[in-house]
Amino acid sequence: MIRYHIIYKILLAIYMQIVIAQCNFTVGAIAQNSQLIIDTTLASDKGSVVVFPELAVTGYPPEDLLYRPDLYQRVESALEKIATASNEHVIVVGHPWREQEFTYNAASVYYQGQLLTRYYKQALPNYGVFDEQRYFACGNESAVFEYQGKRIGLLICEDLWTDQPIAKLDNQAVDLLLSLNASPFNSEKQNEREALLKKRAKNHQLPIVYVNHVCGQDELVFDGGSFAVNKNAELVARLPHYLEKIQTLTFIDDLLTSEQALLPHTEEAEIYQALVLATRDYVLKNGFKGAVLGLSGGIDSALTLAIAVDALGADKVQAVMMPFKYTAQMSVEDAKAQAQTMGIEFDIVSIEPMFDSFMQALNPLFDNAAVDTTEENLQARSRGVILMALSNKKRRLVLTTGNKSEMAVGYCTLYGDMAGGFAPIKDVPKMLAYRLAEYRNSLSPVIPQRVIDRPPSAELAPDQVDQDSLPAYDELDAILEAYVENDLSLTDIVALGYDEAVVSRIMRLVDINEYKRRQSAIGPKITQRNFGKDRRYPITSGFGQEHK
């Protein structure tokens, strides 16, 4: 008996299980989040180290909830309950923590009901969508705990992207590093994360476990994709993107191993699933019964409908085709065909009677002015009225269908096609919208091919196509990427081979339409810089008048 006990102790010293808990947490739902943490822990193998993401207790980012004293009362109560679940597990969990007059982005480690260590995040990001320096003080000490004969270090998200936090662990005989993260998605992010961790692991000779959130939170999408690397920079595990997943790794001697195969990821698949997750979480977490949108027979609304159905289910989505005298018959046919294919509630409501009533009331006020974009915008606003009425009556959120290219240059109507609560493809450039439509059809053909092939048109005037007002979308998207995402000047963009007059006009349109974007529905960020938290430009500004 004594011999078996000795063998068991030896095995414990060389064998340890690490559980990656890639969960969907809701900002502010502290009791719900803590119960998810407890349930996930108790479902894991006894003796495991169960690791949760950054600020899991409150969700990320809690923003100005962090200014509320009662938030910390709830957090402390939640941590007490979490500690009681640690009798046979080690729990590593992220949460905010107030210490005297300072607030920290913290990670706590509990075992057998006791706090083993508490770590305060050292590197606070204050760029792009992040403003952690608004809320948190910087930690300056490392945190290491011992379990089953191993020394385990902690870092939180941005700590890995700077040199000092991990360097401080070099002289502390650390065997394994756990990184708690709330890292939002963009189309290049996973490759950047994996390259960084391989570099850190190799340089510091440390295996690293990277645990990430998976959820949609307003305009942010946390894509999961948690993973682990060995000290020799080998990728040993990658969890799926956009799905909750619990995966157990084995730490033997000084190497991490996993029995599950690495999951491949492609750009179109990642982006599409990001949009689906963001739409699902925004609609359902905000208590709506479903979604409603205008289905025009064009590519943008077709893609938005596919995303909505994949996110919510066909029984929770309604589409309305709202034709006018300029609407092509093929648009009605294609909208109806997609609705039937996807099995959703579908209605056709002409806006002509409403438009005519508006014009009858407005004509005396127009003083015989010539027809212009006013009448075009009135068509869009008539459609907005119908959709918002359905939203109110049925408690379904209106999804707007504009893409990033249109939002950038103001090719959209305030209180018309911009009316709504969430914009699934707001950060999707037009050419990417086509790629995503093709990707979705590769799974099952739901978008009529004619919708993808035909020239895009707002159909607000006779024989209208988008290219009457805008450059070709491939050219427009390239100019917008250069100006909006890369901050290039007029001279720099022209040097790339684009016509100066075209570039100047596009830059001006971007600048003067900031007031529209400020009033637009939020949508998920999927590019390097979105219109929202990423890009905060003044509405009233003379900068655009001095581009040259």
mmCIF file of N, CA and C in Angstrom, residues 169-245:
data_model
loop_
_atom_site.group_PDB
_atom_site.id
_atom_site.type_symbol
_atom_site.label_atom_id
_atom_site.label_comp_id
_atom_site.label_asym_id
_atom_site.label_seq_id
_atom_site.Cartn_x
_atom_site.Cartn_y
_atom_site.Cartn_z
ATOM 1 N N LEU A 169 9.597 36.722 -14.957
ATOM 2 C CA LEU A 169 9.434 35.340 -14.518
ATOM 3 C C LEU A 169 10.657 34.476 -14.780
ATOM 4 N N ASP A 170 11.632 35.011 -15.508
ATOM 5 C CA ASP A 170 12.770 34.202 -15.940
ATOM 6 C C ASP A 170 13.567 33.622 -14.784
ATOM 7 N N ASN A 171 13.669 34.345 -13.685
ATOM 8 C CA ASN A 171 14.489 33.893 -12.560
ATOM 9 C C ASN A 171 13.667 33.260 -11.444
ATOM 10 N N GLN A 172 12.440 32.850 -11.762
ATOM 11 C CA GLN A 172 11.564 32.305 -10.720
ATOM 12 C C GLN A 172 11.258 30.820 -10.925
ATOM 13 N N ALA A 173 12.065 30.159 -11.741
ATOM 14 C CA ALA A 173 11.955 28.702 -11.925
ATOM 15 C C ALA A 173 10.542 28.267 -12.290
ATOM 16 N N VAL A 174 9.931 29.005 -13.188
ATOM 17 C CA VAL A 174 8.562 28.711 -13.607
ATOM 18 C C VAL A 174 8.565 27.543 -14.599
ATOM 19 N N ASP A 175 7.642 26.592 -14.398
ATOM 20 C CA ASP A 175 7.539 25.418 -15.268
ATOM 21 C C ASP A 175 6.492 25.602 -16.367
ATOM 22 N N LEU A 176 5.483 26.416 -16.114
ATOM 23 C CA LEU A 176 4.356 26.565 -17.030
ATOM 24 C C LEU A 176 3.777 27.957 -16.868
ATOM 25 N N LEU A 177 3.327 28.549 -17.982
ATOM 26 C CA LEU A 177 2.734 29.888 -17.948
ATOM 27 C C LEU A 177 1.287 29.823 -18.421
ATOM 28 N N LEU A 178 0.388 30.414 -17.642
ATOM 29 C CA LEU A 178 -1.025 30.521 -18.000
ATOM 30 C C LEU A 178 -1.335 31.969 -18.356
ATOM 31 N N SER A 179 -1.972 32.174 -19.507
ATOM 32 C CA SER A 179 -2.319 33.515 -19.958
ATOM 33 C C SER A 179 -3.840 33.626 -20.099
ATOM 34 N N LEU A 180 -4.438 34.544 -19.339
ATOM 35 C CA LEU A 180 -5.877 34.791 -19.377
ATOM 36 C C LEU A 180 -6.130 35.958 -20.330
ATOM 37 N N ASN A 181 -7.061 35.779 -21.273
ATOM 38 C CA ASN A 181 -7.197 36.767 -22.336
ATOM 39 C C ASN A 181 -8.649 37.137 -22.619
ATOM 40 N N ALA A 182 -8.818 38.392 -23.069
ATOM 41 C CA ALA A 182 -10.057 38.846 -23.707
ATOM 42 C C ALA A 182 -9.591 39.567 -24.964
ATOM 43 N N SER A 183 -9.298 38.791 -25.984
ATOM 44 C CA SER A 183 -8.693 39.311 -27.202
ATOM 45 C C SER A 183 -9.731 39.322 -28.314
ATOM 46 N N PRO A 184 -10.142 40.517 -28.783
ATOM 47 C CA PRO A 184 -11.167 40.576 -29.821
ATOM 48 C C PRO A 184 -10.644 40.128 -31.176
ATOM 49 N N PHE A 185 -11.585 39.727 -32.002
ATOM 50 C CA PHE A 185 -11.271 39.225 -33.332
ATOM 51 C C PHE A 185 -10.988 40.349 -34.316
ATOM 52 N N ASN A 186 -9.986 40.171 -35.146
ATOM 53 C CA ASN A 186 -9.955 40.771 -36.469
ATOM 54 C C ASN A 186 -9.342 39.728 -37.390
ATOM 55 N N SER A 187 -9.384 39.971 -38.676
ATOM 56 C CA SER A 187 -9.082 38.906 -39.632
ATOM 57 C C SER A 187 -7.634 38.417 -39.580
ATOM 58 N N GLU A 188 -6.729 39.166 -38.936
ATOM 59 C CA GLU A 188 -5.326 38.751 -38.858
ATOM 60 C C GLU A 188 -4.935 38.260 -37.464
ATOM 61 N N LYS A 189 -5.859 38.314 -36.510
ATOM 62 C CA LYS A 189 -5.475 38.209 -35.106
ATOM 63 C C LYS A 189 -4.943 36.837 -34.707
ATOM 64 N N GLN A 190 -5.583 35.758 -35.161
ATOM 65 C CA GLN A 190 -5.142 34.442 -34.698
ATOM 66 C C GLN A 190 -3.711 34.146 -35.105
ATOM 67 N N ASN A 191 -3.356 34.479 -36.328
ATOM 68 C CA ASN A 191 -1.981 34.258 -36.764
ATOM 69 C C ASN A 191 -1.000 35.072 -35.927
ATOM 70 N N GLU A 192 -1.392 36.312 -35.594
ATOM 71 C CA GLU A 192 -0.533 37.163 -34.762
ATOM 72 C C GLU A 192 -0.362 36.565 -33.369
ATOM 73 N N ARG A 193 -1.459 36.085 -32.793
ATOM 74 C CA ARG A 193 -1.377 35.484 -31.451
ATOM 75 C C ARG A 193 -0.432 34.282 -31.442
ATOM 76 N N GLU A 194 -0.634 33.398 -32.398
ATOM 77 C CA GLU A 194 0.166 32.165 -32.396
ATOM 78 C C GLU A 194 1.644 32.452 -32.657
ATOM 79 N N ALA A 195 1.915 33.402 -33.546
ATOM 80 C CA ALA A 195 3.316 33.755 -33.803
ATOM 81 C C ALA A 195 3.955 34.343 -32.553
ATOM 82 N N LEU A 196 3.217 35.191 -31.843
ATOM 83 C CA LEU A 196 3.753 35.804 -30.626
ATOM 84 C C LEU A 196 4.051 34.747 -29.567
ATOM 85 N N LEU A 197 3.099 33.837 -29.318
ATOM 86 C CA LEU A 197 3.312 32.856 -28.260
ATOM 87 C C LEU A 197 4.449 31.890 -28.587
ATOM 88 N N LYS A 198 4.589 31.541 -29.848
ATOM 89 C CA LYS A 198 5.711 30.686 -30.223
ATOM 90 C C LYS A 198 7.043 31.384 -29.926
ATOM 91 N N LYS A 199 7.075 32.670 -30.226
ATOM 92 C CA LYS A 199 8.289 33.444 -29.956
ATOM 93 C C LYS A 199 8.569 33.510 -28.462
ATOM 94 N N ARG A 200 7.524 33.813 -27.659
ATOM 95 C CA ARG A 200 7.713 33.908 -26.211
ATOM 96 C C ARG A 200 8.126 32.555 -25.623
ATOM 97 N N ALA A 201 7.466 31.497 -26.063
ATOM 98 C CA ALA A 201 7.776 30.171 -25.532
ATOM 99 C C ALA A 201 9.216 29.776 -25.816
ATOM 100 N N LYS A 202 9.660 30.036 -27.028
ATOM 101 C CA LYS A 202 11.023 29.659 -27.411
ATOM 102 C C LYS A 202 12.056 30.499 -26.679
ATOM 103 N N ASN A 203 11.817 31.819 -26.618
ATOM 104 C CA ASN A 203 12.801 32.710 -25.996
ATOM 105 C C ASN A 203 12.925 32.490 -24.500
ATOM 106 N N HIS A 204 11.817 32.122 -23.857
ATOM 107 C CA HIS A 204 11.841 31.979 -22.397
ATOM 108 C C HIS A 204 11.774 30.519 -21.966
ATOM 109 N N GLN A 205 11.762 29.603 -22.938
ATOM 110 C CA GLN A 205 11.753 28.177 -22.647
ATOM 111 C C GLN A 205 10.633 27.814 -21.670
ATOM 112 N N LEU A 206 9.408 28.275 -22.047
ATOM 113 C CA LEU A 206 8.235 28.044 -21.220
ATOM 114 C C LEU A 206 7.081 27.546 -22.078
ATOM 115 N N PRO A 207 6.423 26.462 -21.698
ATOM 116 C CA PRO A 207 5.148 26.144 -22.327
ATOM 117 C C PRO A 207 4.094 27.164 -21.880
ATOM 118 N N ILE A 208 3.198 27.547 -22.791
ATOM 119 C CA ILE A 208 2.216 28.591 -22.500
ATOM 120 C C ILE A 208 0.828 28.121 -22.901
ATOM 121 N N VAL A 209 -0.137 28.329 -22.020
ATOM 122 C CA VAL A 209 -1.543 28.046 -22.290
ATOM 123 C C VAL A 209 -2.280 29.379 -22.399
ATOM 124 N N TYR A 210 -2.949 29.576 -23.511
ATOM 125 C CA TYR A 210 -3.608 30.847 -23.849
ATOM 126 C C TYR A 210 -5.119 30.604 -23.868
ATOM 127 N N VAL A 211 -5.856 31.223 -22.940
ATOM 128 C CA VAL A 211 -7.295 31.009 -22.795
ATOM 129 C C VAL A 211 -8.017 32.299 -23.158
ATOM 130 N N ASN A 212 -8.947 32.222 -24.116
ATOM 131 C CA ASN A 212 -9.610 33.421 -24.628
ATOM 132 C C ASN A 212 -11.127 33.339 -24.456
ATOM 133 N N HIS A 213 -11.741 34.518 -24.337
ATOM 134 C CA HIS A 213 -13.201 34.614 -24.337
ATOM 135 C C HIS A 213 -13.765 34.171 -25.679
ATOM 136 N N VAL A 214 -15.030 33.762 -25.678
ATOM 137 C CA VAL A 214 -15.768 33.545 -26.916
ATOM 138 C C VAL A 214 -17.177 34.103 -26.734
ATOM 139 N N CYS A 215 -17.446 35.233 -27.375
ATOM 140 C CA CYS A 215 -18.770 35.855 -27.262
ATOM 141 C C CYS A 215 -18.833 37.068 -28.172
ATOM 142 N N GLY A 216 -20.031 37.554 -28.415
ATOM 143 C CA GLY A 216 -20.222 38.855 -29.024
ATOM 144 C C GLY A 216 -20.578 39.842 -27.929
ATOM 145 N N GLN A 217 -19.910 40.983 -27.919
ATOM 146 C CA GLN A 217 -20.176 42.007 -26.905
ATOM 147 C C GLN A 217 -20.247 43.356 -27.606
ATOM 148 N N ASP A 218 -21.466 43.776 -27.922
ATOM 149 C CA ASP A 218 -21.679 45.015 -28.658
ATOM 150 C C ASP A 218 -20.909 44.960 -29.986
ATOM 151 N N GLU A 219 -19.931 45.853 -30.200
ATOM 152 C CA GLU A 219 -19.247 45.825 -31.487
ATOM 153 C C GLU A 219 -18.007 44.930 -31.491
ATOM 154 N N LEU A 220 -17.701 44.324 -30.348
ATOM 155 C CA LEU A 220 -16.549 43.422 -30.278
ATOM 156 C C LEU A 220 -16.989 41.970 -30.425
ATOM 157 N N VAL A 221 -16.145 41.184 -31.067
ATOM 158 C CA VAL A 221 -16.344 39.743 -31.155
ATOM 159 C C VAL A 221 -15.108 39.072 -30.561
ATOM 160 N N PHE A 222 -15.329 38.280 -29.543
ATOM 161 C CA PHE A 222 -14.243 37.497 -28.965
ATOM 162 C C PHE A 222 -14.356 36.092 -29.547
ATOM 163 N N ASP A 223 -13.349 35.703 -30.300
ATOM 164 C CA ASP A 223 -13.472 34.556 -31.187
ATOM 165 C C ASP A 223 -13.010 33.241 -30.596
ATOM 166 N N GLY A 224 -12.635 33.224 -29.315
ATOM 167 C CA GLY A 224 -12.135 31.971 -28.770
ATOM 168 C C GLY A 224 -10.800 31.621 -29.399
ATOM 169 N N GLY A 225 -10.688 30.435 -29.986
ATOM 170 C CA GLY A 225 -9.420 30.036 -30.594
ATOM 171 C C GLY A 225 -8.312 29.872 -29.577
ATOM 172 N N SER A 226 -8.675 29.558 -28.329
ATOM 173 C CA SER A 226 -7.661 29.323 -27.300
ATOM 174 C C SER A 226 -6.687 28.248 -27.779
ATOM 175 N N PHE A 227 -5.446 28.315 -27.298
ATOM 176 C CA PHE A 227 -4.449 27.364 -27.796
ATOM 177 C C PHE A 227 -3.310 27.228 -26.795
ATOM 178 N N ALA A 228 -2.406 26.323 -27.107
ATOM 179 C CA ALA A 228 -1.254 26.086 -26.235
ATOM 180 C C ALA A 228 -0.033 25.767 -27.083
ATOM 181 N N VAL A 229 1.134 26.205 -26.587
ATOM 182 C CA VAL A 229 2.398 25.922 -27.261
ATOM 183 C C VAL A 229 3.382 25.345 -26.253
ATOM 184 N N ASN A 230 4.251 24.474 -26.743
ATOM 185 C CA ASN A 230 5.330 23.938 -25.924
ATOM 186 C C ASN A 230 6.498 24.909 -25.856
ATOM 187 N N LYS A 231 7.445 24.608 -24.990
ATOM 188 C CA LYS A 231 8.585 25.502 -24.815
ATOM 189 C C LYS A 231 9.470 25.570 -26.054
ATOM 190 N N ASN A 232 9.345 24.577 -26.922
ATOM 191 C CA ASN A 232 10.106 24.599 -28.176
ATOM 192 C C ASN A 232 9.274 25.144 -29.327
ATOM 193 N N ALA A 233 8.213 25.920 -28.981
ATOM 194 C CA ALA A 233 7.401 26.667 -29.951
ATOM 195 C C ALA A 233 6.537 25.777 -30.836
ATOM 196 N N GLU A 234 6.197 24.601 -30.369
ATOM 197 C CA GLU A 234 5.280 23.730 -31.100
ATOM 198 C C GLU A 234 3.852 23.998 -30.652
ATOM 199 N N LEU A 235 2.966 24.181 -31.607
ATOM 200 C CA LEU A 235 1.547 24.343 -31.310
ATOM 201 C C LEU A 235 0.968 22.971 -31.003
ATOM 202 N N VAL A 236 0.434 22.783 -29.796
ATOM 203 C CA VAL A 236 -0.034 21.456 -29.393
ATOM 204 C C VAL A 236 -1.551 21.375 -29.269
ATOM 205 N N ALA A 237 -2.231 22.520 -29.251
ATOM 206 C CA ALA A 237 -3.694 22.501 -29.145
ATOM 207 C C ALA A 237 -4.243 23.805 -29.679
ATOM 208 N N ARG A 238 -5.369 23.712 -30.364
ATOM 209 C CA ARG A 238 -6.118 24.904 -30.760
ATOM 210 C C ARG A 238 -7.600 24.595 -30.648
ATOM 211 N N LEU A 239 -8.321 25.365 -29.860
ATOM 212 C CA LEU A 239 -9.755 25.167 -29.698
ATOM 213 C C LEU A 239 -10.495 25.838 -30.852
ATOM 214 N N PRO A 240 -11.739 25.439 -31.096
ATOM 215 C CA PRO A 240 -12.482 26.041 -32.204
ATOM 216 C C PRO A 240 -12.750 27.520 -31.968
ATOM 217 N N HIS A 241 -12.937 28.226 -33.060
ATOM 218 C CA HIS A 241 -13.356 29.610 -32.982
ATOM 219 C C HIS A 241 -14.883 29.675 -32.863
ATOM 220 N N TYR A 242 -15.353 30.669 -32.121
ATOM 221 C CA TYR A 242 -16.780 31.030 -32.050
ATOM 222 C C TYR A 242 -17.657 30.000 -31.363
ATOM 223 N N LEU A 243 -17.061 29.034 -30.697
ATOM 224 C CA LEU A 243 -17.833 28.033 -29.976
ATOM 225 C C LEU A 243 -17.305 27.907 -28.557
ATOM 226 N N GLU A 244 -18.221 27.697 -27.606
ATOM 227 C CA GLU A 244 -17.782 27.360 -26.261
ATOM 228 C C GLU A 244 -17.159 25.964 -26.297
ATOM 229 N N LYS A 245 -16.048 25.818 -25.620
ATOM 230 C CA LYS A 245 -15.336 24.541 -25.655
ATOM 231 C C LYS A 245 -14.493 24.382 -24.400
#
